[in-house]
Amino acid sequence: MRIAVVGGGPGGLYFAALVKRIAPRHEVVLWEKGGVEDEVGFGVVFSDGALGGVQAADPRLFDVLGDRFVHWDAVDVRYRGETLSRGGYRFSAVERRALLHLLRERCAEVGVTVHFGTEAPPVPLLSEDFDVVVAADGVGSATRAARADAFGPDLRPSASRYLWMGTDRVFDALTFTVVETPHGTMQAHSYPYAPGWSTFIVETTDRVLAASGLDVPDRAPEATAAAVADLFADQLDGHRLVCAGSRWGRFTVVRNRRWVDGNVVLLGDAAHTTHFSVGSGTKLAMEDAVALAMALSDHGVPEGLAAYEAERMPVVAKTQHVAEVSRDWFERVDEHVGLPAADFAAHLVTRSGRIGRLDLPLVDHGHVERVRTWFSEALSGTG
Ligand SMILES: Cc1cc2nc3c(=O)[nH]c(=O)nc-3n(C[C@H](O)[C@H](O)[C@H](O)COP(=O)(O)OP(=O)(O)OC[C@H]3O[C@@H](n4cnc5c(N)ncnc54)[C@H](O)[C@@H]3O)c2cc1C
């Protein structure tokens, strides 16, 4: 089988490495338009603390990655000078760059052909030339846009804006900070992801951004980071924020009516997104990769593509629902600012009673065992 993969994010890379490992005779070619060192994004958090089937599909990868994970069990809410802490959770995080680096190494080890710094050929060409085309080209997927009639995308941009940054202030919990600036409310989502480093995502409305003068198009990203750091000075304890070139973005919820069109299939953010406040996007993209690799191996094309879509769509829909409730809550944070600290923290952690951590899909141990057994059987004999 000849397989083309458009996009070398966590979804595309993991799929390519898995499918080539299962069937070394397949030709697997991946295009990534960014260069090897171009990744944005600091850490990625995995909200239930376990990677479930993603880990079971390639335990050796996660043995290596394991040393890079940071683990913790608390959620802190910082509000009006108080810090309210709730324990009993399980979180882990890793540097996105480290994850991508190891996935690339894995692709090289198993013999995937990877073209970095190279835009993929047009999909009609790929679709003719390859048995399967996996569109793992992210939230702005051009593949999805080119075949909008077939995929039926539903794109909902958020009302708020975010800036994804890092800081050398080390947080020891998933920390939500609310700051009441002279221009309005701003909030930060932060968590540790590597020794000496935490992710720091600031979110606010267009109105606050315009009034605070933080969204000046020609301003250097590092100057913006410094201005944001001034607003969060109490939380950062004199530490700095770094942007690594990232700019104010608008989170977009992506859904599609279908994920398969002929031999072209959507995977990861191209198919679906979940708001960063529930930290599931990377895991979902990698779970898609596992499911697609298994389905193609079991059923071939086109049945495998249909099986993948049927398996993944309902699972993803559940997480997307939770994520959207969470996003809505953060977008309307002003409705809760003014509550006493304990009430505010309780609202935030349970998102007004509508979501709690138990609403996020939990690890399905039966599924994990099935993935583990499937991969160890598929790999016995391939070396
Ligand atoms: C602020 C923020 C914070 C987040 N935090 C978390 C978190 O804590 N935990 C978590 O799990 N998730 C998080 N996410 C989500 C996570 O980043 C995504 O869900 C994840 O990266 C999806 O992986 P992917 O492989 O589908 O797409 P991407 O990672 O977007 O990769 C797509 C790749 O395709 C490439 N590409 C696009 N078009 C082409 C083309 N024509 N030719 C070649 N290459 C192409 C792009 O360069 C890109 O590298 C966050 C997202 C945001 C915005």
Coordinates of C-alpha atoms and ligand atoms in Angstrom, one line a residue:
M1 CA 0.0 0.0 0.0
R2 CA 1.2 3.5 -0.7
I3 CA 0.3 6.1 2.0
A4 CA 0.7 9.9 1.8
V5 CA 0.6 11.9 5.0
V6 CA 0.1 15.7 4.8
G7 CA 1.4 17.4 7.9
G8 CA 4.0 16.4 10.5
G9 CA 2.3 17.4 13.7
P10 CA 1.8 14.8 16.5
G11 CA -1.1 13.2 14.6
G12 CA 0.6 12.8 11.2
L13 CA 4.0 11.7 12.6
Y14 CA 2.5 9.2 15.0
F15 CA 0.3 7.7 12.3
A16 CA 3.2 7.4 9.8
A17 CA 5.4 5.8 12.4
L18 CA 2.8 3.3 13.5
V19 CA 1.6 2.2 10.1
K20 CA 5.1 1.8 8.7
R21 CA 6.1 -0.2 11.8
I22 CA 3.1 -2.6 11.4
A23 CA 3.6 -3.1 7.7
P24 CA 7.2 -2.3 6.7
R25 CA 6.4 -3.2 3.1
H26 CA 4.0 -0.1 2.8
E27 CA 5.5 3.0 1.3
V28 CA 4.7 5.9 3.7
V29 CA 5.6 9.4 2.6
L30 CA 5.0 12.5 4.9
W31 CA 5.3 16.2 4.0
E32 CA 5.8 18.9 6.6
K33 CA 5.9 22.4 5.4
G34 CA 7.7 23.7 8.5
G35 CA 11.4 23.2 9.1
V36 CA 12.8 20.8 11.6
E37 CA 13.1 23.4 14.3
D38 CA 10.0 25.5 13.5
E39 CA 7.5 24.2 16.0
V40 CA 5.4 26.6 18.1
G41 CA 3.9 25.6 21.3
F42 CA 5.6 25.1 24.6
G43 CA 4.2 22.2 26.6
V44 CA 1.2 20.0 26.0
V45 CA -0.8 18.8 29.0
F46 CA -2.6 15.4 29.0
S47 CA -5.5 16.0 31.3
D48 CA -6.2 12.5 32.7
G49 CA -2.6 11.8 33.4
A50 CA -2.5 8.7 31.3
L51 CA -2.1 8.3 27.6
G52 CA -4.2 5.1 27.4
G53 CA -4.2 3.5 23.9
V54 CA -1.7 6.1 22.6
Q55 CA 1.0 4.7 24.9
A56 CA -0.1 1.1 24.5
A57 CA 0.5 1.3 20.7
D58 CA 4.2 2.1 21.0
P59 CA 5.4 1.6 24.6
R60 CA 9.0 1.9 23.6
L61 CA 8.5 5.5 22.4
F62 CA 6.8 6.4 25.7
D63 CA 9.6 4.7 27.7
V64 CA 12.0 7.2 26.1
L65 CA 9.5 10.0 26.4
G66 CA 8.6 9.0 30.0
D67 CA 11.7 10.7 31.4
R68 CA 10.6 14.0 29.9
F69 CA 7.1 14.0 31.4
V70 CA 6.2 16.3 34.3
H71 CA 3.4 15.0 36.6
W72 CA 1.2 16.7 39.1
D73 CA -2.2 16.3 40.8
A74 CA -3.6 19.7 41.7
V75 CA -5.6 22.6 40.1
D76 CA -4.9 26.0 41.5
V77 CA -7.2 29.0 41.1
R78 CA -5.5 32.4 41.7
Y79 CA -8.1 35.2 42.1
R80 CA -8.1 38.5 44.0
G81 CA -4.9 37.7 45.9
E82 CA -6.0 34.2 47.0
T83 CA -4.8 30.8 45.7
L84 CA -7.4 28.0 46.1
S85 CA -6.0 24.6 45.5
R86 CA -7.8 21.3 44.7
G87 CA -6.0 18.0 44.6
G88 CA -6.8 14.5 43.5
Y89 CA -6.3 15.0 39.8
R90 CA -3.8 13.3 37.5
F91 CA -2.0 15.5 34.9
S92 CA 1.1 15.1 32.9
A93 CA 2.8 17.4 30.4
V94 CA 5.7 17.3 28.0
E95 CA 7.4 19.8 25.8
R96 CA 5.8 19.8 22.4
R97 CA 9.2 20.1 20.7
A98 CA 10.5 17.0 22.6
L99 CA 7.4 15.0 21.6
L100 CA 7.8 16.0 17.9
H101 CA 11.5 15.3 18.0
L102 CA 11.0 11.7 19.3
L103 CA 8.2 11.1 16.8
R104 CA 10.4 12.2 14.0
E105 CA 13.2 9.9 15.2
R106 CA 10.6 7.1 15.3
C107 CA 9.6 7.8 11.7
A108 CA 13.3 7.7 10.6
E109 CA 13.9 4.4 12.5
V110 CA 11.0 2.6 10.8
G111 CA 11.7 4.0 7.3
V112 CA 9.0 6.7 6.7
T113 CA 10.1 9.1 4.0
V114 CA 9.8 12.6 5.5
H115 CA 10.1 15.8 3.5
F116 CA 10.6 18.7 5.9
G117 CA 10.2 22.3 4.8
T118 CA 8.1 21.1 1.9
E119 CA 4.5 21.8 1.1
A120 CA 2.7 18.6 0.2
P121 CA 1.7 18.2 -3.5
P122 CA -1.9 19.1 -4.3
V123 CA -4.4 16.6 -3.0
P124 CA -5.9 15.6 -6.4
L125 CA -2.4 14.5 -7.4
L126 CA -1.8 12.6 -4.1
S127 CA -5.2 11.0 -4.3
E128 CA -4.4 9.6 -7.7
D129 CA -0.8 8.6 -6.9
F130 CA -1.4 7.0 -3.4
D131 CA -3.8 4.4 -2.1
V132 CA -4.6 6.6 1.0
V133 CA -4.0 10.3 1.7
V134 CA -4.1 11.2 5.4
A135 CA -4.8 14.9 5.9
A136 CA -3.1 15.7 9.2
D137 CA -2.6 19.3 8.2
G138 CA -4.0 20.9 11.3
V139 CA -6.7 23.3 12.3
G140 CA -6.4 25.4 9.1
S141 CA -6.4 22.2 6.9
A142 CA -6.2 23.2 3.2
T143 CA -7.2 19.7 2.3
R144 CA -10.4 20.1 4.2
A145 CA -11.1 23.4 2.6
A146 CA -10.5 22.1 -0.9
R147 CA -13.0 19.3 -0.3
A148 CA -15.5 21.3 1.8
D149 CA -18.5 19.9 0.0
A150 CA -17.6 16.4 0.9
F151 CA -16.3 16.9 4.5
G152 CA -18.9 19.5 5.5
P153 CA -16.7 21.5 7.8
D154 CA -18.3 23.5 10.6
L155 CA -15.8 26.1 11.9
R156 CA -16.7 28.2 14.9
P157 CA -14.1 30.9 15.8
S158 CA -14.1 31.8 19.5
A159 CA -15.0 35.3 20.7
S160 CA -11.8 35.4 22.7
R161 CA -8.2 35.6 21.7
Y162 CA -5.2 33.8 23.2
L163 CA -1.4 34.0 23.2
W164 CA 0.6 30.8 23.7
M165 CA 3.8 31.6 25.7
G166 CA 6.3 30.0 28.0
T167 CA 7.8 31.2 31.3
D168 CA 10.7 30.3 33.5
R169 CA 8.4 30.7 36.5
V170 CA 7.7 27.1 37.4
F171 CA 4.1 26.4 38.5
D172 CA 3.4 23.2 40.4
A173 CA -0.2 22.8 39.4
L174 CA -2.6 23.4 36.5
T175 CA -3.0 27.1 37.4
F176 CA -5.8 29.4 36.3
T177 CA -5.1 33.0 37.1
V178 CA -7.6 35.8 36.7
V179 CA -6.3 39.4 36.6
E180 CA -8.5 42.5 36.7
T181 CA -6.6 45.0 34.6
P182 CA -7.7 48.7 34.2
H183 CA -9.0 47.6 30.7
G184 CA -10.9 44.5 31.8
T185 CA -10.4 40.8 32.8
M186 CA -7.5 38.7 31.5
Q187 CA -6.8 35.1 32.4
A188 CA -3.9 32.7 32.2
H189 CA -3.8 29.0 31.9
S190 CA -0.4 27.7 33.1
Y191 CA 1.3 24.4 34.0
P192 CA 4.8 23.0 34.2
Y193 CA 6.1 21.0 31.2
A194 CA 9.9 20.7 31.6
P195 CA 12.5 21.4 34.3
G196 CA 12.5 25.1 34.8
W197 CA 9.7 25.8 32.3
S198 CA 5.9 26.3 32.3
T199 CA 3.4 27.0 29.6
F200 CA 1.6 30.3 30.0
I201 CA -1.5 30.9 27.8
V202 CA -3.2 34.2 28.2
E203 CA -6.8 34.6 27.1
T204 CA -9.0 37.7 26.8
T205 CA -11.6 39.4 24.7
D206 CA -11.1 41.6 21.6
R207 CA -12.4 44.5 23.6
V208 CA -9.8 44.1 26.4
L209 CA -7.0 43.4 23.9
A210 CA -7.8 46.6 22.0
A211 CA -8.2 48.8 25.1
S212 CA -4.9 47.5 26.6
G213 CA -3.0 48.2 23.4
L214 CA -1.5 44.7 23.5
D215 CA -2.5 43.7 19.9
V216 CA -0.3 46.0 17.9
P217 CA 0.3 44.3 14.5
D218 CA 3.9 45.5 13.9
R219 CA 5.1 45.0 17.5
A220 CA 7.7 42.3 18.1
P221 CA 6.2 39.3 19.8
E222 CA 8.8 39.6 22.6
A223 CA 7.7 43.2 23.3
T224 CA 4.1 41.9 23.6
A225 CA 5.3 39.2 26.0
A226 CA 7.0 41.8 28.2
A227 CA 3.9 43.9 28.3
V228 CA 1.7 40.9 29.2
A229 CA 4.3 40.0 31.9
D230 CA 3.8 43.4 33.5
L231 CA 0.1 42.7 33.9
F232 CA 0.7 39.3 35.5
A233 CA 3.7 40.5 37.5
D234 CA 2.3 39.3 40.8
Q235 CA 1.9 35.8 39.4
L236 CA 5.2 35.6 37.7
D237 CA 7.4 36.7 40.7
G238 CA 9.8 38.6 38.6
H239 CA 10.1 35.8 35.9
R240 CA 9.7 36.5 32.2
L241 CA 7.4 35.4 29.5
V242 CA 8.6 34.2 26.1
C243 CA 6.7 34.0 22.9
A244 CA 8.9 32.1 20.5
G245 CA 7.3 34.1 17.7
S246 CA 3.7 33.2 18.5
R247 CA 1.0 35.8 18.1
W248 CA -2.5 36.5 19.3
G249 CA -4.8 33.8 17.9
R250 CA -8.4 33.0 17.9
F251 CA -9.3 29.4 18.9
T252 CA -11.6 27.8 16.3
V253 CA -13.8 24.8 17.1
V254 CA -13.6 22.5 14.1
R255 CA -16.2 19.8 13.3
N256 CA -16.8 17.9 10.1
R257 CA -19.9 16.1 8.9
R258 CA -17.6 13.4 7.3
W259 CA -13.9 12.6 7.8
V260 CA -13.6 10.5 4.7
D261 CA -13.9 11.4 1.0
G262 CA -12.8 8.6 -1.3
N263 CA -9.3 7.7 -0.3
V264 CA -8.7 11.0 1.5
V265 CA -9.1 11.0 5.3
L266 CA -8.9 13.7 8.0
L267 CA -7.0 13.2 11.2
G268 CA -6.3 15.3 14.3
D269 CA -7.0 19.0 14.3
A270 CA -8.0 18.9 10.6
A271 CA -11.0 16.8 11.7
H272 CA -11.7 18.3 15.2
T273 CA -10.4 20.7 17.8
T274 CA -10.9 20.9 21.5
H275 CA -10.3 24.1 23.5
F276 CA -6.9 24.2 25.2
S277 CA -8.6 24.6 28.6
V278 CA -9.3 20.8 28.6
G279 CA -5.9 19.8 27.1
S280 CA -7.0 17.0 24.8
G281 CA -6.1 18.0 21.3
T282 CA -2.7 16.2 21.0
K283 CA -4.0 13.1 22.7
L284 CA -7.0 13.0 20.4
A285 CA -4.8 13.4 17.3
M286 CA -2.6 10.6 18.5
E287 CA -5.6 8.4 19.3
D288 CA -6.9 9.0 15.8
A289 CA -3.5 7.8 14.5
V290 CA -3.7 4.6 16.5
A291 CA -7.3 3.9 15.3
L292 CA -6.5 4.7 11.7
A293 CA -3.4 2.5 11.6
M294 CA -5.3 -0.4 13.1
A295 CA -8.4 0.0 10.9
L296 CA -6.3 0.2 7.7
S297 CA -4.4 -2.9 8.7
D298 CA -7.5 -4.8 9.5
H299 CA -9.8 -3.8 6.7
G300 CA -7.7 -2.0 3.9
V301 CA -9.2 0.7 1.8
P302 CA -12.0 1.8 1.7
E303 CA -13.5 -0.3 4.6
G304 CA -10.7 0.7 7.0
L305 CA -11.4 4.4 6.5
A306 CA -15.1 3.9 7.2
A307 CA -14.3 1.9 10.3
Y308 CA -11.9 4.6 11.5
E309 CA -14.6 7.3 11.0
A310 CA -17.3 5.2 12.8
E311 CA -15.0 4.5 15.8
R312 CA -13.5 7.9 16.3
M313 CA -16.4 10.3 15.6
P314 CA -18.5 9.5 18.7
V315 CA -15.5 9.5 21.1
V316 CA -14.3 12.8 19.8
A317 CA -17.8 14.3 19.9
K318 CA -18.0 13.7 23.7
T319 CA -14.7 15.4 24.4
Q320 CA -15.6 18.3 22.1
H321 CA -18.8 18.9 24.0
V322 CA -17.0 19.1 27.3
A323 CA -14.3 21.4 25.7
E324 CA -16.9 23.7 24.3
V325 CA -18.7 24.1 27.6
S326 CA -15.3 24.9 29.1
R327 CA -14.4 27.4 26.4
D328 CA -17.8 29.1 26.8
W329 CA -17.2 29.5 30.6
F330 CA -13.8 31.1 30.1
E331 CA -15.2 33.4 27.4
R332 CA -17.8 34.6 29.9
V333 CA -15.5 34.7 32.9
D334 CA -16.7 38.3 33.6
E335 CA -20.0 36.9 34.7
H336 CA -18.3 35.3 37.6
V337 CA -15.7 37.9 38.5
G338 CA -17.0 39.5 41.7
L339 CA -18.0 36.2 43.4
P340 CA -16.2 35.4 46.7
A341 CA -12.9 33.5 46.0
A342 CA -14.2 30.1 47.1
D343 CA -17.3 30.4 45.0
F344 CA -15.3 31.6 42.0
A345 CA -12.9 28.7 42.3
A346 CA -15.7 26.2 42.6
H347 CA -17.4 27.6 39.5
L348 CA -14.2 27.5 37.6
V349 CA -13.2 24.0 38.5
T350 CA -16.7 22.5 37.8
R351 CA -17.5 25.1 35.1
S352 CA -20.6 26.2 36.9
G353 CA -21.6 22.6 37.8
R354 CA -22.0 21.8 34.1
I355 CA -18.7 20.0 33.8
G356 CA -16.5 18.3 36.2
R357 CA -13.4 16.3 35.7
L358 CA -15.4 13.1 35.6
D359 CA -17.2 14.3 32.5
L360 CA -14.0 14.1 30.5
P361 CA -13.8 10.6 29.0
L362 CA -11.8 8.4 31.4
V363 CA -9.2 5.9 30.4
D364 CA -11.0 2.8 29.0
H365 CA -8.8 0.0 30.3
G366 CA -10.5 -2.5 28.1
H367 CA -9.6 -0.4 25.0
V368 CA -6.0 0.0 26.2
E369 CA -5.6 -3.7 26.6
R370 CA -7.1 -4.3 23.1
V371 CA -4.6 -1.8 21.6
R372 CA -1.7 -3.4 23.5
T373 CA -2.6 -6.9 22.3
W374 CA -3.4 -5.8 18.8
F375 CA 0.0 -4.1 18.3
S376 CA 2.0 -6.8 20.0
E377 CA 0.4 -9.5 17.7
A378 CA 0.7 -7.3 14.6
L379 CA 4.4 -6.7 15.3
S380 CA 5.4 -10.2 16.2
G381 CA 7.2 -11.3 13.0
T382 CA 8.0 -7.8 11.8
G383 CA 10.8 -7.3 14.2
Ligands
LIG1 C1 -3.0 27.6 22.8 C2 -3.1 26.2 22.6 C3 -2.7 25.3 23.6 C4 -2.8 24.0 23.4 N1 -2.5 23.2 24.5 C5 -2.7 21.9 24.4 C6 -2.4 21.0 25.5 O1 -2.0 21.4 26.5 N2 -2.6 19.7 25.3 C7 -3.0 19.1 24.1 O2 -3.2 17.9 24.1 N3 -3.3 19.9 23.1 C8 -3.1 21.2 23.2 N4 -3.4 22.0 22.1 C9 -3.9 21.4 20.9 C10 -2.8 20.8 20.1 O3 -1.8 21.7 19.8 C11 -3.4 20.2 18.8 O4 -4.6 19.5 19.0 C12 -2.4 19.2 18.1 O5 -1.2 19.9 17.8 C13 -3.0 18.6 16.9 O6 -2.1 17.8 16.2 P1 -2.2 17.6 14.6 O7 -1.1 16.7 14.3 O8 -3.6 17.2 14.3 O9 -2.0 19.1 14.0 P2 -0.8 20.1 14.1 O10 0.0 19.9 15.4 O11 -1.4 21.5 13.9 O12 0.1 19.8 12.9 C14 -0.3 20.0 11.6 C15 1.0 20.2 10.7 O13 0.7 20.2 9.3 C16 1.6 21.0 8.7 N5 1.0 21.4 7.4 C17 -0.2 22.1 7.2 N6 -0.4 22.2 5.9 C18 0.6 21.5 5.2 C19 0.9 21.3 3.9 N7 0.1 21.7 2.9 N8 2.0 20.6 3.5 C20 2.8 20.2 4.5 N9 2.6 20.4 5.9 C21 1.5 21.0 6.2 C22 1.8 22.2 9.7 O14 3.0 22.9 9.4 C23 1.8 21.5 11.0 O15 3.1 21.1 11.4 C24 -3.3 23.4 22.2 C25 -3.6 24.2 21.2 C26 -3.6 25.6 21.3 C27 -4.0 26.5 20.2

